[in-house]
């Protein structure tokens, strides 16, 4: 079951955290409630690390990573970089890149094998990302939106994209990334999936406003929880979600 | 349109905007005094599910996120009481999209039989702010008693001595409201009147008192010469005849804002609101 949480009364979980299969980074908050929710689920499995990037708490928007590495923007200070290098597991390479679009979390979306990128990123950044994260990078738009990181989220099991993505675009992205994709929403109708939630191969965290339907879609597509039947979203769940097919 | 329950408000809201609005720079004179008017047609609507985000945004103006109150639950509760409350939205309503909600007028009864988290946090908020304020000891006891009497542990609301309704009056800052106010307030009072007869066991609407929280700003050097301005102008009249009131501060986006809670007897409230 996806876990609902809030960062200081804000439902945009994906803005304040970054979750991968090897580590989890959360923002520094006034109360430790947000951190505790992650710790609860992930204790002993992967390290949960407090960090800031460029002095900001919006670390989910600022960095991108997977099990192989973490990429931070040039505005990240030396101390923050060192702190990340110290706290993250040994196999994870932390790199700082000179990219003019510094909100890397909005600009890239990736899993352990493939990544989607904003069409205007530098060639150099694309190469560093491909190299450090060990992914194949595709410059794509999602529902005509360039900020692929904000409007899509995918793991090795599956992904959710902007609700207004056409069926053809969905098929194309799905075949590029080699994971099943669904067009959906999170946080009660919010289109920013990447900003609204985080997920890895076995758990997901979303805002408290997320409806039960959205949570069941998340559980199904990311294959989270027991008895998460992969194909249920096409069969049993379809009737409760789809009203009419035009 | 089935959810447009009132006639269109035959108003054209006039807003005078400065010359730094969007539009081609060549055509518009950059003279700060030469504003122009924008005509807006607005209509009153019932609260529906797809207005959730708009309602929550307006509630955030009054109850900043720093307070221990779940605005999502509150917005849901206001939508759930489907016969009470009005929203002001654009007349050309797009289908099911995230409509912009310009104003919200509603009344939430604190005298309910079901003990929800929302109800508990609202009451605790009001009572704790009262206790912490600089009101007189008499006023504090009176207020706490009135709030305390307006619910019962065992959920039997018929036996409650008092019945308190929280009056909500929120809108976009500086939105001209004089034309819309009488209609919105009038229909709210009618809706409350109708609600009095239904659902008596679960929630009571035969209010003995109305509570309202006003956004105020205090200017002036010392606390004696402080000049209080009410952000919603019409609320000043309510304040003059309130049976008791107290001030408290809330923190919103790292700035401290002032709020004043007014408690009015039902007849006083009804009289003033009819004259708005």
mmCIF file of C-alpha atoms in Angstrom, chain B residues 32-224:
data_model
loop_
_atom_site.group_PDB
_atom_site.id
_atom_site.type_symbol
_atom_site.label_atom_id
_atom_site.label_comp_id
_atom_site.label_asym_id
_atom_site.label_seq_id
_atom_site.Cartn_x
_atom_site.Cartn_y
_atom_site.Cartn_z
ATOM 1 C CA UNK B 32 0.535 54.493 -13.406
ATOM 2 C CA UNK B 33 -2.652 56.562 -13.017
ATOM 3 C CA UNK B 34 -4.202 55.509 -16.304
ATOM 4 C CA UNK B 35 -5.652 52.191 -15.170
ATOM 5 C CA UNK B 36 -8.428 50.487 -17.012
ATOM 6 C CA UNK B 37 -11.421 48.488 -15.924
ATOM 7 C CA UNK B 38 -11.872 44.762 -16.309
ATOM 8 C CA UNK B 39 -15.397 43.467 -16.554
ATOM 9 C CA UNK B 40 -16.114 40.178 -14.868
ATOM 10 C CA UNK B 41 -19.282 38.200 -14.824
ATOM 11 C CA UNK B 42 -19.594 36.040 -11.786
ATOM 12 C CA UNK B 43 -22.239 33.599 -10.701
ATOM 13 C CA UNK B 44 -23.069 31.972 -7.407
ATOM 14 C CA UNK B 45 -22.717 28.205 -7.308
ATOM 15 C CA UNK B 46 -23.206 25.410 -4.823
ATOM 16 C CA UNK B 47 -20.138 23.790 -3.374
ATOM 17 C CA UNK B 48 -19.208 20.755 -5.429
ATOM 18 C CA UNK B 49 -16.462 18.172 -5.254
ATOM 19 C CA UNK B 50 -14.387 19.677 -8.064
ATOM 20 C CA UNK B 51 -14.209 22.976 -6.167
ATOM 21 C CA UNK B 52 -12.107 21.292 -3.489
ATOM 22 C CA UNK B 53 -8.830 22.983 -4.395
ATOM 23 C CA UNK B 54 -10.395 26.426 -4.762
ATOM 24 C CA UNK B 55 -12.138 26.144 -1.392
ATOM 25 C CA UNK B 56 -8.979 24.886 0.274
ATOM 26 C CA UNK B 57 -7.045 27.830 -1.126
ATOM 27 C CA UNK B 58 -9.525 30.323 0.363
ATOM 28 C CA UNK B 59 -9.537 28.533 3.706
ATOM 29 C CA UNK B 60 -5.747 28.782 3.739
ATOM 30 C CA UNK B 61 -6.100 32.559 3.771
ATOM 31 C CA UNK B 62 -7.966 32.384 7.044
ATOM 32 C CA UNK B 63 -6.333 29.339 8.610
ATOM 33 C CA UNK B 64 -2.670 29.238 7.570
ATOM 34 C CA UNK B 65 -1.070 25.823 7.297
ATOM 35 C CA UNK B 66 0.805 26.374 10.538
ATOM 36 C CA UNK B 67 -2.394 25.777 12.542
ATOM 37 C CA UNK B 68 -3.250 22.265 13.746
ATOM 38 C CA UNK B 69 -6.254 22.026 11.473
ATOM 39 C CA UNK B 70 -6.694 19.783 8.451
ATOM 40 C CA UNK B 71 -7.932 22.081 5.679
ATOM 41 C CA UNK B 72 -8.560 19.126 3.386
ATOM 42 C CA UNK B 73 -11.009 17.694 5.909
ATOM 43 C CA UNK B 74 -12.586 21.105 6.378
ATOM 44 C CA UNK B 75 -13.035 21.639 2.640
ATOM 45 C CA UNK B 76 -14.532 18.149 2.353
ATOM 46 C CA UNK B 77 -16.907 18.850 5.241
ATOM 47 C CA UNK B 78 -18.082 22.121 3.658
ATOM 48 C CA UNK B 79 -18.702 20.351 0.359
ATOM 49 C CA UNK B 80 -20.540 17.557 2.177
ATOM 50 C CA UNK B 81 -23.125 19.907 3.678
ATOM 51 C CA UNK B 82 -24.552 20.362 0.232
ATOM 52 C CA UNK B 83 -27.468 22.649 1.053
ATOM 53 C CA UNK B 84 -25.414 25.331 2.730
ATOM 54 C CA UNK B 85 -22.834 27.618 1.244
ATOM 55 C CA UNK B 86 -22.188 29.585 -1.929
ATOM 56 C CA UNK B 87 -19.157 30.045 -4.147
ATOM 57 C CA UNK B 88 -18.467 32.889 -6.511
ATOM 58 C CA UNK B 89 -17.000 31.667 -9.784
ATOM 59 C CA UNK B 90 -16.702 32.795 -13.389
ATOM 60 C CA UNK B 91 -19.964 32.624 -15.256
ATOM 61 C CA UNK B 92 -18.586 30.623 -18.176
ATOM 62 C CA UNK B 93 -17.874 27.550 -16.157
ATOM 63 C CA UNK B 94 -15.463 25.144 -17.842
ATOM 64 C CA UNK B 95 -16.390 21.522 -17.408
ATOM 65 C CA UNK B 96 -14.950 19.878 -14.309
ATOM 66 C CA UNK B 97 -11.643 21.657 -14.582
ATOM 67 C CA UNK B 98 -9.984 23.314 -11.644
ATOM 68 C CA UNK B 99 -12.252 26.341 -11.535
ATOM 69 C CA UNK B 100 -11.052 29.478 -9.862
ATOM 70 C CA UNK B 101 -13.143 30.168 -6.780
ATOM 71 C CA UNK B 102 -13.270 33.908 -6.113
ATOM 72 C CA UNK B 103 -15.300 33.885 -2.912
ATOM 73 C CA UNK B 104 -16.762 31.508 -0.362
ATOM 74 C CA UNK B 105 -19.643 32.153 2.018
ATOM 75 C CA UNK B 106 -20.718 29.343 4.289
ATOM 76 C CA UNK B 107 -21.619 28.391 7.814
ATOM 77 C CA UNK B 108 -20.323 25.295 9.598
ATOM 78 C CA UNK B 109 -22.183 24.066 12.637
ATOM 79 C CA UNK B 110 -20.039 23.065 15.593
ATOM 80 C CA UNK B 111 -22.991 21.266 17.161
ATOM 81 C CA UNK B 112 -22.732 17.846 15.625
ATOM 82 C CA UNK B 113 -23.316 14.393 17.059
ATOM 83 C CA UNK B 114 -20.469 12.652 15.239
ATOM 84 C CA UNK B 115 -17.140 13.371 16.880
ATOM 85 C CA UNK B 116 -14.797 13.891 13.940
ATOM 86 C CA UNK B 117 -11.153 14.931 14.022
ATOM 87 C CA UNK B 118 -12.128 18.133 12.261
ATOM 88 C CA UNK B 119 -14.688 19.077 14.891
ATOM 89 C CA UNK B 120 -12.310 18.338 17.750
ATOM 90 C CA UNK B 121 -9.484 20.341 16.205
ATOM 91 C CA UNK B 122 -11.763 23.298 15.413
ATOM 92 C CA UNK B 123 -13.074 23.462 18.959
ATOM 93 C CA UNK B 124 -9.646 23.028 20.498
ATOM 94 C CA UNK B 125 -8.295 25.732 18.226
ATOM 95 C CA UNK B 126 -10.992 28.235 19.218
ATOM 96 C CA UNK B 127 -10.768 27.493 22.910
ATOM 97 C CA UNK B 128 -6.971 27.473 23.051
ATOM 98 C CA UNK B 129 -6.681 30.731 21.142
ATOM 99 C CA UNK B 130 -9.207 32.250 23.505
ATOM 100 C CA UNK B 131 -7.383 31.094 26.611
ATOM 101 C CA UNK B 132 -4.093 32.389 25.280
ATOM 102 C CA UNK B 133 -5.491 35.774 24.295
ATOM 103 C CA UNK B 134 -5.629 38.973 26.306
ATOM 104 C CA UNK B 135 -9.402 38.936 26.737
ATOM 105 C CA UNK B 136 -10.889 39.479 30.174
ATOM 106 C CA UNK B 137 -11.239 36.473 32.483
ATOM 107 C CA UNK B 138 -15.017 36.866 32.311
ATOM 108 C CA UNK B 139 -15.034 36.749 28.521
ATOM 109 C CA UNK B 140 -12.749 33.746 28.460
ATOM 110 C CA UNK B 141 -14.964 31.775 30.816
ATOM 111 C CA UNK B 142 -18.085 32.801 28.912
ATOM 112 C CA UNK B 143 -16.649 31.787 25.576
ATOM 113 C CA UNK B 144 -15.278 28.482 26.806
ATOM 114 C CA UNK B 145 -18.625 27.721 28.375
ATOM 115 C CA UNK B 146 -20.578 28.534 25.224
ATOM 116 C CA UNK B 147 -18.312 26.369 23.087
ATOM 117 C CA UNK B 148 -18.331 23.656 25.714
ATOM 118 C CA UNK B 149 -22.127 23.653 25.924
ATOM 119 C CA UNK B 150 -22.523 23.382 22.192
ATOM 120 C CA UNK B 151 -21.649 19.731 22.060
ATOM 121 C CA UNK B 152 -22.038 16.700 24.245
ATOM 122 C CA UNK B 153 -19.787 13.732 24.883
ATOM 123 C CA UNK B 154 -22.449 11.201 24.085
ATOM 124 C CA UNK B 155 -23.386 12.827 20.807
ATOM 125 C CA UNK B 156 -26.859 13.853 21.913
ATOM 126 C CA UNK B 157 -27.045 17.275 20.344
ATOM 127 C CA UNK B 158 -30.687 17.872 21.155
ATOM 128 C CA UNK B 159 -29.740 18.380 24.785
ATOM 129 C CA UNK B 160 -27.060 21.008 24.093
ATOM 130 C CA UNK B 161 -27.750 24.373 25.638
ATOM 131 C CA UNK B 162 -26.059 26.363 22.947
ATOM 132 C CA UNK B 163 -25.638 25.822 19.247
ATOM 133 C CA UNK B 164 -22.703 27.552 17.580
ATOM 134 C CA UNK B 165 -22.145 28.095 13.894
ATOM 135 C CA UNK B 166 -18.806 29.117 12.422
ATOM 136 C CA UNK B 167 -19.464 31.741 9.758
ATOM 137 C CA UNK B 168 -17.009 31.733 6.854
ATOM 138 C CA UNK B 169 -16.617 34.742 4.594
ATOM 139 C CA UNK B 170 -13.546 34.465 2.381
ATOM 140 C CA UNK B 171 -12.629 35.939 -0.945
ATOM 141 C CA UNK B 172 -9.719 36.975 -3.106
ATOM 142 C CA UNK B 173 -8.002 39.991 -1.593
ATOM 143 C CA UNK B 174 -9.370 43.268 -2.962
ATOM 144 C CA UNK B 175 -12.168 41.586 -4.879
ATOM 145 C CA UNK B 176 -15.016 44.132 -4.950
ATOM 146 C CA UNK B 177 -17.782 42.489 -2.974
ATOM 147 C CA UNK B 178 -20.419 45.150 -2.329
ATOM 148 C CA UNK B 179 -22.722 43.987 -5.120
ATOM 149 C CA UNK B 180 -22.428 40.286 -4.462
ATOM 150 C CA UNK B 181 -22.568 40.451 -0.676
ATOM 151 C CA UNK B 182 -26.294 40.985 -0.090
ATOM 152 C CA UNK B 183 -27.275 38.108 -2.376
ATOM 153 C CA UNK B 184 -24.699 35.703 -1.005
ATOM 154 C CA UNK B 185 -25.426 36.490 2.627
ATOM 155 C CA UNK B 186 -29.163 36.490 2.017
ATOM 156 C CA UNK B 187 -29.126 33.068 0.429
ATOM 157 C CA UNK B 188 -26.920 31.713 3.208
ATOM 158 C CA UNK B 189 -29.407 32.787 5.863
ATOM 159 C CA UNK B 190 -32.242 31.229 3.851
ATOM 160 C CA UNK B 191 -30.304 27.976 3.536
ATOM 161 C CA UNK B 192 -29.616 27.917 7.286
ATOM 162 C CA UNK B 193 -33.312 28.514 7.922
ATOM 163 C CA UNK B 194 -34.225 25.527 5.738
ATOM 164 C CA UNK B 195 -31.508 23.379 7.328
ATOM 165 C CA UNK B 196 -32.933 24.005 10.787
ATOM 166 C CA UNK B 197 -35.664 21.479 10.218
ATOM 167 C CA UNK B 198 -33.626 18.685 8.672
ATOM 168 C CA UNK B 199 -31.055 16.434 10.327
ATOM 169 C CA UNK B 200 -31.811 17.622 13.830
ATOM 170 C CA UNK B 201 -30.285 14.605 15.457
ATOM 171 C CA UNK B 202 -26.987 14.650 13.631
ATOM 172 C CA UNK B 203 -26.326 18.344 13.276
ATOM 173 C CA UNK B 204 -28.193 21.342 14.565
ATOM 174 C CA UNK B 205 -28.599 24.551 12.633
ATOM 175 C CA UNK B 206 -30.831 26.444 15.040
ATOM 176 C CA UNK B 207 -27.887 28.531 16.104
ATOM 177 C CA UNK B 208 -27.913 30.440 19.352
ATOM 178 C CA UNK B 209 -24.578 32.022 18.536
ATOM 179 C CA UNK B 210 -22.488 32.709 15.479
ATOM 180 C CA UNK B 211 -18.700 32.784 15.595
ATOM 181 C CA UNK B 212 -16.672 34.452 12.896
ATOM 182 C CA UNK B 213 -12.968 34.942 12.491
ATOM 183 C CA UNK B 214 -11.952 38.230 10.910
ATOM 184 C CA UNK B 215 -8.646 39.041 9.291
ATOM 185 C CA UNK B 216 -7.410 42.286 10.780
ATOM 186 C CA UNK B 217 -4.311 44.381 10.598
ATOM 187 C CA UNK B 218 -3.215 46.673 13.369
ATOM 188 C CA UNK B 219 -1.269 49.817 12.705
ATOM 189 C CA UNK B 220 -0.008 52.375 15.127
ATOM 190 C CA UNK B 221 3.010 52.857 17.336
ATOM 191 C CA UNK B 222 1.742 51.853 20.747
ATOM 192 C CA UNK B 223 -0.926 49.350 21.612
ATOM 193 C CA UNK B 224 -3.352 52.092 22.720
#
